[in-house]
Coordinates of C-alpha atoms and ligand atoms in Angstrom, one line a residue:
M5 CA 0.0 0.0 0.0
A6 CA 2.0 2.9 -1.4
L7 CA -0.3 5.4 0.1
L8 CA 0.7 4.3 3.6
R9 CA 4.3 3.2 3.4
P10 CA 6.5 5.6 5.3
A11 CA 10.0 6.7 4.1
R12 CA 11.4 5.6 7.4
I13 CA 10.3 3.9 10.6
Y14 CA 11.6 5.0 14.0
R15 CA 10.9 3.6 17.5
R16 CA 10.6 7.1 19.1
V17 CA 10.3 10.6 17.7
T18 CA 13.5 11.5 19.6
E19 CA 15.5 9.1 17.5
I20 CA 15.0 11.3 14.4
T21 CA 18.0 13.5 13.9
A22 CA 18.5 16.7 12.1
D23 CA 21.1 14.9 9.9
D24 CA 18.5 12.3 8.9
L25 CA 16.2 15.2 7.9
R26 CA 18.9 17.0 6.0
A27 CA 19.8 13.8 4.1
M28 CA 16.2 13.7 3.0
G29 CA 16.2 17.4 1.9
V30 CA 13.8 18.2 4.8
R31 CA 13.8 21.6 6.5
G32 CA 10.5 21.4 8.3
L33 CA 8.8 18.7 10.5
I34 CA 5.1 18.3 11.1
L35 CA 4.5 16.6 14.5
D36 CA 1.6 14.5 15.5
A37 CA 0.7 14.9 19.2
D38 CA -1.0 11.8 20.8
N39 CA 1.3 8.8 21.1
T40 CA 4.1 10.6 19.2
L41 CA 5.1 13.5 21.5
A42 CA 3.2 12.3 24.6
T43 CA 0.9 9.4 25.6
H44 CA -2.7 9.7 24.5
H45 CA -4.4 12.8 26.1
S46 CA -1.3 13.5 28.3
Q47 CA -0.1 17.1 28.7
T48 CA 3.3 15.9 29.7
P49 CA 5.8 15.4 26.9
A50 CA 7.4 12.0 26.7
E51 CA 10.9 11.6 28.0
G52 CA 13.5 13.6 26.0
V53 CA 10.9 15.3 23.8
T54 CA 11.5 18.9 25.1
D55 CA 15.3 18.6 24.6
W56 CA 14.9 17.0 21.2
L57 CA 12.7 19.8 20.0
D58 CA 15.3 22.3 21.2
G59 CA 18.0 20.5 19.3
M60 CA 15.8 20.5 16.2
R61 CA 15.3 24.3 16.6
R62 CA 19.0 24.9 17.0
A63 CA 19.6 22.8 13.8
G64 CA 17.2 25.2 12.0
I65 CA 14.4 22.8 11.5
E66 CA 10.9 24.4 11.4
L67 CA 8.4 22.7 13.6
R68 CA 4.5 22.6 13.8
M69 CA 2.1 20.3 15.5
V70 CA -0.9 19.1 13.6
S71 CA -3.4 16.9 15.5
N72 CA -6.9 15.6 15.0
A73 CA -7.5 16.2 18.7
R74 CA -9.6 19.1 20.0
D75 CA -8.2 22.6 20.7
S76 CA -8.6 22.0 24.4
R77 CA -6.1 19.1 24.2
C78 CA -3.8 20.8 21.7
R79 CA -3.5 24.4 23.0
P80 CA -1.9 23.9 26.4
F81 CA 0.3 21.1 25.1
A82 CA 1.6 23.2 22.1
H83 CA 2.1 26.1 24.5
T84 CA 4.2 23.9 26.8
L85 CA 6.3 22.8 23.8
G86 CA 6.5 26.3 22.2
L87 CA 5.0 25.0 19.0
G88 CA 2.6 26.5 16.5
Y89 CA -0.3 24.1 16.0
T90 CA -3.5 23.1 14.2
A91 CA -6.2 21.2 16.1
L92 CA -9.1 19.2 14.6
A93 CA -7.0 18.7 11.4
C94 CA -9.2 15.9 10.1
K95 CA -6.1 13.8 9.0
P96 CA -5.9 12.1 6.5
L97 CA -7.4 15.1 4.7
P98 CA -4.3 17.1 3.6
F99 CA -5.4 20.6 4.5
G100 CA -3.9 20.8 7.9
F101 CA -0.5 19.7 6.6
W102 CA -0.7 22.2 3.7
R103 CA -1.4 24.9 6.2
A104 CA 1.6 23.9 8.3
V105 CA 3.8 23.9 5.1
R106 CA 2.6 27.4 4.3
A107 CA 3.2 28.6 7.9
M108 CA 6.8 27.2 7.7
G109 CA 7.4 29.1 4.4
L110 CA 8.7 25.9 2.8
K111 CA 7.9 23.8 -0.2
R112 CA 6.1 20.5 0.3
R113 CA 9.1 18.5 -0.7
E114 CA 11.1 20.2 2.0
V115 CA 8.7 19.0 4.8
A116 CA 8.3 15.7 6.5
A117 CA 5.5 14.6 8.9
V118 CA 5.9 12.2 11.8
G119 CA 3.2 10.3 13.4
D120 CA 2.2 6.9 14.9
Q121 CA -0.8 5.9 12.7
L122 CA -0.9 4.6 9.1
F123 CA -4.5 5.5 8.3
T124 CA -4.2 9.1 9.5
D125 CA -0.7 10.4 9.7
M126 CA 1.0 8.4 7.0
M127 CA -1.9 8.5 4.5
C128 CA -2.1 12.3 5.2
A129 CA 1.6 12.8 4.5
H130 CA 1.2 11.0 1.1
L131 CA -1.9 12.9 0.2
A132 CA -0.3 16.2 1.2
G133 CA 2.9 15.5 -0.8
V134 CA 5.3 15.5 2.2
T135 CA 7.7 12.8 3.4
A136 CA 6.1 10.3 5.8
L137 CA 8.0 9.2 8.9
L138 CA 6.4 6.6 11.2
V139 CA 7.1 6.1 14.9
E140 CA 5.8 3.3 17.2
P141 CA 3.0 4.5 19.5
I142 CA 4.4 5.4 22.9
E143 CA 1.7 3.3 24.7
P144 CA -1.0 1.0 23.4
E145 CA -4.5 2.5 23.2
T146 CA -7.5 0.9 24.9
G147 CA -10.5 2.1 22.9
W148 CA -12.2 -0.3 20.4
S149 CA -11.6 1.9 17.4
F150 CA -7.9 2.1 18.1
R151 CA -7.7 -1.7 18.6
L152 CA -9.3 -2.2 15.2
R153 CA -7.0 0.3 13.5
R154 CA -3.9 -1.3 15.1
R155 CA -5.1 -4.7 13.9
L156 CA -5.4 -3.4 10.4
E157 CA -2.0 -1.8 10.5
R158 CA -0.2 -4.9 11.8
P159 CA 0.2 -7.0 8.6
L160 CA 1.5 -3.9 6.6
L161 CA 3.9 -3.1 9.3
R162 CA 5.2 -6.6 9.5
R163 CA 5.8 -6.7 5.8
W164 CA 7.7 -3.4 5.8
K165 CA 9.9 -4.4 8.6
E166 CA 10.7 -7.7 6.9
N167 CA 11.6 -5.8 3.7
A168 CA 13.7 -3.3 5.6
R169 CA 16.0 -6.1 6.9
Ligands
MG224 MG1 -1.0 9.9 17.1

């Protein structure tokens, strides 16, 4: 499924380096919130995230958070992290990513998006024309809709990881 396959898979967002991004020609990074920067609904960034964001800023990487979550979840979290953001982005519809690309003043090919879900984050990156980077979810979700989505993701992920070996 070419619409879902990420350019690279990382375990945690903090493993992405500015050198990785530069090698891909990427100068801006769109960040998912839940299960990428923090556990689901948590206002506390995951371990190392704050320092990692500072490192990216020092390296001159533009950063924006784009989330499907409500403004009440995103606003305080984005404020804590010092990030511009879009809430209720309706990923995989590409408009939130296009808005982020414009806000960064970059071209689509100069932007990557990182997230933990194939059917929202990765598909959105492909539809929006930016590089897709996948991370493993920080913590497994408990809701039925998430369990279903993760079950649908599993065979694809397995195949990609086998091919990457
Ligand atoms: Mg997420």
